Amino acid sequence: MSIIRTAILDCDSLVTSVRAKYGDYGGVVTAFLEAGAKRLGLPENLFEISSWKVTEESFKYPDLDTIETLIITGSRSSAYDDAIHQMHHDILYSLPVGVASLGSSSVCEVQGMFRPRKLLTLQGHPEFDGEIMVSLLEATDELGFDDKTLWQDAMARSREPHHGELVASVILRFIRGDFDSLDAEIQ
């Protein structure tokens, strides 16, 4: 089985407690993908991951000819204003031609997009487990999060069962082009 060369465009910095455990988003995404690989019975060293800090002045994009997969992390900065993880205000109101929606919520009609062999996007952060979410929420509370009801709801949800390994396994199937078994995995 060949190694999947993956570049991560790291668009933010992690809070101190999460950075201490994972280093950067590259570490978070690596742990996430390894959990998905384990779920599928694949080797954990399936990926060769390089992390690219978008926030640094000396940032240069990776050479796309040297990678198979590009992952872009979230950012506390949104296209419109300051925001974080799933509690942001970025909303895609319509889909590009040829792209399917992966679901909706009462907050955002497009929670993800899919185009076979080309595009997979997610509005939320399945790579963030409960521990990471609590750390992020505690950090936002210290900064004075403006919507306490939303914050309390997010804190309560962060303690619910996390389906990140399932999502990681679906992402791995997408990356590997294993579309025949995606339906079975999702159901």
mmCIF file of C-alpha atoms in Angstrom:
data_model
loop_
_atom_site.group_PDB
_atom_site.id
_atom_site.type_symbol
_atom_site.label_atom_id
_atom_site.label_comp_id
_atom_site.label_asym_id
_atom_site.label_seq_id
_atom_site.Cartn_x
_atom_site.Cartn_y
_atom_site.Cartn_z
ATOM 1 C CA MET A 1 0.000 0.000 0.000
ATOM 2 C CA SER A 2 1.504 3.309 -1.020
ATOM 3 C CA ILE A 3 1.968 6.264 1.299
ATOM 4 C CA ILE A 4 -0.529 9.113 0.816
ATOM 5 C CA ARG A 5 1.418 12.374 0.695
ATOM 6 C CA THR A 6 -0.708 15.007 2.386
ATOM 7 C CA ALA A 7 -0.162 18.729 2.864
ATOM 8 C CA ILE A 8 -2.051 20.544 5.599
ATOM 9 C CA LEU A 9 -2.615 24.270 5.223
ATOM 10 C CA ASP A 10 -2.606 25.267 8.892
ATOM 11 C CA CYS A 11 -4.727 28.436 9.022
ATOM 12 C CA ASP A 12 -4.648 29.160 12.759
ATOM 13 C CA SER A 13 -2.834 28.440 16.001
ATOM 14 C CA LEU A 14 -4.164 26.064 18.622
ATOM 15 C CA VAL A 15 -4.852 27.016 22.212
ATOM 16 C CA THR A 16 -1.959 26.286 24.575
ATOM 17 C CA SER A 17 -3.328 23.064 26.097
ATOM 18 C CA VAL A 18 -4.074 21.512 22.700
ATOM 19 C CA ARG A 19 -0.756 22.726 21.237
ATOM 20 C CA ALA A 20 1.060 21.061 24.166
ATOM 21 C CA LYS A 21 -0.475 17.693 23.231
ATOM 22 C CA TYR A 22 -0.477 17.855 19.407
ATOM 23 C CA GLY A 23 2.017 20.558 18.400
ATOM 24 C CA ASP A 24 -0.047 22.105 15.625
ATOM 25 C CA TYR A 25 -3.040 21.304 13.447
ATOM 26 C CA GLY A 26 -0.837 18.841 11.605
ATOM 27 C CA GLY A 27 -0.655 16.796 14.801
ATOM 28 C CA VAL A 28 -4.422 16.980 15.334
ATOM 29 C CA VAL A 29 -5.153 15.936 11.743
ATOM 30 C CA THR A 30 -2.546 13.150 11.896
ATOM 31 C CA ALA A 31 -4.160 11.683 15.037
ATOM 32 C CA PHE A 32 -7.590 12.007 13.396
ATOM 33 C CA LEU A 33 -6.535 10.237 10.184
ATOM 34 C CA GLU A 34 -4.672 7.516 12.104
ATOM 35 C CA ALA A 35 -7.853 6.805 14.093
ATOM 36 C CA GLY A 36 -9.748 6.436 10.815
ATOM 37 C CA ALA A 37 -7.039 4.146 9.416
ATOM 38 C CA LYS A 38 -7.231 1.984 12.541
ATOM 39 C CA ARG A 39 -11.024 1.740 12.173
ATOM 40 C CA LEU A 40 -10.553 0.473 8.596
ATOM 41 C CA GLY A 41 -7.752 -1.927 9.543
ATOM 42 C CA LEU A 42 -5.191 0.103 7.580
ATOM 43 C CA PRO A 43 -1.658 0.866 8.761
ATOM 44 C CA GLU A 44 -1.426 3.985 10.924
ATOM 45 C CA ASN A 45 1.629 5.181 8.969
ATOM 46 C CA LEU A 46 -0.433 5.442 5.789
ATOM 47 C CA PHE A 47 0.282 9.183 5.524
ATOM 48 C CA GLU A 48 3.317 11.342 4.975
ATOM 49 C CA ILE A 49 2.083 14.659 6.333
ATOM 50 C CA SER A 50 3.613 18.094 5.928
ATOM 51 C CA SER A 51 2.150 21.108 7.689
ATOM 52 C CA TRP A 52 2.232 24.576 6.121
ATOM 53 C CA LYS A 53 1.624 27.586 8.401
ATOM 54 C CA VAL A 54 -0.584 29.956 6.399
ATOM 55 C CA THR A 55 -0.347 32.560 9.180
ATOM 56 C CA GLU A 56 3.426 33.027 8.829
ATOM 57 C CA GLU A 57 4.791 35.822 6.643
ATOM 58 C CA SER A 58 7.223 33.440 4.947
ATOM 59 C CA PHE A 59 4.385 31.053 3.983
ATOM 60 C CA LYS A 60 4.636 29.403 0.583
ATOM 61 C CA TYR A 61 2.137 26.930 -0.846
ATOM 62 C CA PRO A 62 3.223 23.315 -1.185
ATOM 63 C CA ASP A 63 4.070 22.029 -4.638
ATOM 64 C CA LEU A 64 0.823 20.313 -5.669
ATOM 65 C CA ASP A 65 2.751 17.898 -7.888
ATOM 66 C CA THR A 66 4.338 16.377 -4.754
ATOM 67 C CA ILE A 67 1.117 15.580 -2.869
ATOM 68 C CA GLU A 68 -2.048 13.551 -3.353
ATOM 69 C CA THR A 69 -4.177 15.277 -0.726
ATOM 70 C CA LEU A 70 -4.580 18.851 0.480
ATOM 71 C CA ILE A 71 -6.324 19.539 3.781
ATOM 72 C CA ILE A 72 -7.195 23.094 4.800
ATOM 73 C CA THR A 73 -7.810 23.594 8.513
ATOM 74 C CA GLY A 74 -10.341 25.875 10.072
ATOM 75 C CA SER A 75 -9.529 29.308 11.355
ATOM 76 C CA ARG A 76 -10.956 31.440 14.111
ATOM 77 C CA SER A 77 -11.143 34.179 11.473
ATOM 78 C CA SER A 78 -14.110 33.877 9.166
ATOM 79 C CA ALA A 79 -14.794 35.428 5.825
ATOM 80 C CA TYR A 80 -17.034 37.950 7.597
ATOM 81 C CA ASP A 81 -15.815 38.445 11.173
ATOM 82 C CA ASP A 82 -14.132 36.766 14.138
ATOM 83 C CA ALA A 83 -15.522 33.304 14.767
ATOM 84 C CA ILE A 84 -14.440 29.797 15.746
ATOM 85 C CA HIS A 85 -15.132 26.142 14.941
ATOM 86 C CA GLN A 86 -18.839 25.299 14.401
ATOM 87 C CA MET A 87 -19.959 28.476 16.157
ATOM 88 C CA HIS A 88 -19.122 30.721 13.247
ATOM 89 C CA HIS A 89 -21.093 32.850 10.888
ATOM 90 C CA ASP A 90 -19.744 31.653 7.536
ATOM 91 C CA ILE A 91 -22.637 30.368 5.476
ATOM 92 C CA LEU A 92 -22.647 29.034 1.949
ATOM 93 C CA TYR A 93 -26.048 29.895 0.510
ATOM 94 C CA SER A 94 -25.846 27.845 -2.675
ATOM 95 C CA LEU A 95 -23.801 25.014 -4.103
ATOM 96 C CA PRO A 96 -21.452 25.265 -7.058
ATOM 97 C CA VAL A 97 -22.612 23.443 -10.197
ATOM 98 C CA GLY A 98 -21.866 19.718 -10.039
ATOM 99 C CA VAL A 99 -21.411 19.637 -6.264
ATOM 100 C CA ALA A 100 -23.720 17.775 -3.864
ATOM 101 C CA SER A 101 -24.647 18.845 -0.350
ATOM 102 C CA LEU A 102 -23.579 16.555 2.491
ATOM 103 C CA GLY A 103 -26.248 17.758 4.889
ATOM 104 C CA SER A 104 -27.787 20.758 6.533
ATOM 105 C CA SER A 105 -28.683 22.155 9.926
ATOM 106 C CA SER A 106 -31.016 24.808 11.246
ATOM 107 C CA VAL A 107 -28.048 27.207 11.253
ATOM 108 C CA CYS A 108 -26.531 26.460 7.855
ATOM 109 C CA GLU A 109 -28.156 24.787 4.878
ATOM 110 C CA VAL A 110 -24.833 23.549 3.468
ATOM 111 C CA GLN A 111 -22.812 21.681 6.109
ATOM 112 C CA GLY A 112 -20.506 20.034 3.608
ATOM 113 C CA MET A 113 -19.964 19.504 -0.087
ATOM 114 C CA PHE A 114 -18.977 16.511 -2.179
ATOM 115 C CA ARG A 115 -17.903 15.914 -5.721
ATOM 116 C CA PRO A 116 -16.597 12.385 -6.368
ATOM 117 C CA ARG A 117 -12.822 12.182 -6.803
ATOM 118 C CA LYS A 118 -12.483 15.983 -6.563
ATOM 119 C CA LEU A 119 -13.886 17.681 -3.469
ATOM 120 C CA LEU A 120 -14.915 16.910 0.097
ATOM 121 C CA THR A 121 -15.582 19.752 2.530
ATOM 122 C CA LEU A 122 -17.037 19.846 6.011
ATOM 123 C CA GLN A 123 -18.368 22.845 7.907
ATOM 124 C CA GLY A 124 -17.707 21.289 11.315
ATOM 125 C CA HIS A 125 -14.488 19.873 12.747
ATOM 126 C CA PRO A 126 -14.648 16.091 13.158
ATOM 127 C CA GLU A 127 -10.944 16.150 14.048
ATOM 128 C CA PHE A 128 -11.821 17.953 17.286
ATOM 129 C CA ASP A 129 -12.695 15.445 20.001
ATOM 130 C CA GLY A 130 -14.403 16.405 23.256
ATOM 131 C CA GLU A 131 -11.114 17.252 24.972
ATOM 132 C CA ILE A 132 -10.089 19.649 22.212
ATOM 133 C CA MET A 133 -13.554 21.235 22.095
ATOM 134 C CA VAL A 134 -13.565 21.853 25.859
ATOM 135 C CA SER A 135 -10.108 23.461 25.611
ATOM 136 C CA LEU A 136 -11.247 25.712 22.764
ATOM 137 C CA LEU A 137 -14.468 26.645 24.506
ATOM 138 C CA GLU A 138 -12.676 27.438 27.757
ATOM 139 C CA ALA A 139 -10.281 29.678 25.822
ATOM 140 C CA THR A 140 -13.157 31.495 24.110
ATOM 141 C CA ASP A 141 -14.910 31.953 27.452
ATOM 142 C CA GLU A 142 -11.775 33.627 28.830
ATOM 143 C CA LEU A 143 -11.818 35.969 25.831
ATOM 144 C CA GLY A 144 -15.449 36.888 26.447
ATOM 145 C CA PHE A 145 -17.562 34.870 24.000
ATOM 146 C CA ASP A 146 -20.522 37.049 23.059
ATOM 147 C CA ASP A 147 -23.294 34.408 22.989
ATOM 148 C CA LYS A 148 -23.427 32.552 26.331
ATOM 149 C CA THR A 149 -26.370 30.362 25.264
ATOM 150 C CA LEU A 150 -24.479 29.145 22.201
ATOM 151 C CA TRP A 151 -21.338 28.650 24.317
ATOM 152 C CA GLN A 152 -23.218 26.576 26.918
ATOM 153 C CA ASP A 153 -24.847 24.489 24.188
ATOM 154 C CA ALA A 154 -21.470 23.842 22.569
ATOM 155 C CA MET A 155 -19.930 22.903 25.933
ATOM 156 C CA ALA A 156 -22.755 20.407 26.591
ATOM 157 C CA ARG A 157 -22.403 18.901 23.099
ATOM 158 C CA SER A 158 -18.633 18.570 23.502
ATOM 159 C CA ARG A 159 -19.270 15.888 26.119
ATOM 160 C CA GLU A 160 -21.534 13.818 23.833
ATOM 161 C CA PRO A 161 -20.215 10.763 21.937
ATOM 162 C CA HIS A 162 -17.867 11.811 19.170
ATOM 163 C CA HIS A 163 -18.082 10.243 15.699
ATOM 164 C CA GLY A 164 -14.718 11.506 14.493
ATOM 165 C CA GLU A 165 -13.316 8.031 13.798
ATOM 166 C CA LEU A 166 -16.276 7.235 11.530
ATOM 167 C CA VAL A 167 -15.870 10.539 9.686
ATOM 168 C CA ALA A 168 -12.099 9.959 9.420
ATOM 169 C CA SER A 169 -12.708 6.518 7.901
ATOM 170 C CA VAL A 170 -15.096 8.036 5.317
ATOM 171 C CA ILE A 171 -12.512 10.717 4.503
ATOM 172 C CA LEU A 172 -9.857 8.012 4.066
ATOM 173 C CA ARG A 173 -12.116 6.111 1.698
ATOM 174 C CA PHE A 174 -12.633 9.331 -0.279
ATOM 175 C CA ILE A 175 -8.872 9.999 -0.420
ATOM 176 C CA ARG A 176 -8.140 6.415 -1.478
ATOM 177 C CA GLY A 177 -10.918 6.467 -4.116
ATOM 178 C CA ASP A 178 -12.755 3.626 -2.353
ATOM 179 C CA PHE A 179 -16.239 4.826 -3.268
ATOM 180 C CA ASP A 180 -17.845 1.381 -3.592
ATOM 181 C CA SER A 181 -17.762 0.815 0.172
ATOM 182 C CA LEU A 182 -18.679 4.357 1.275
ATOM 183 C CA ASP A 183 -22.415 3.635 1.387
ATOM 184 C CA ALA A 184 -21.884 0.646 3.692
ATOM 185 C CA GLU A 185 -19.597 2.628 6.025
ATOM 186 C CA ILE A 186 -21.970 5.575 6.320
ATOM 187 C CA GLN A 187 -24.970 3.363 7.091
#
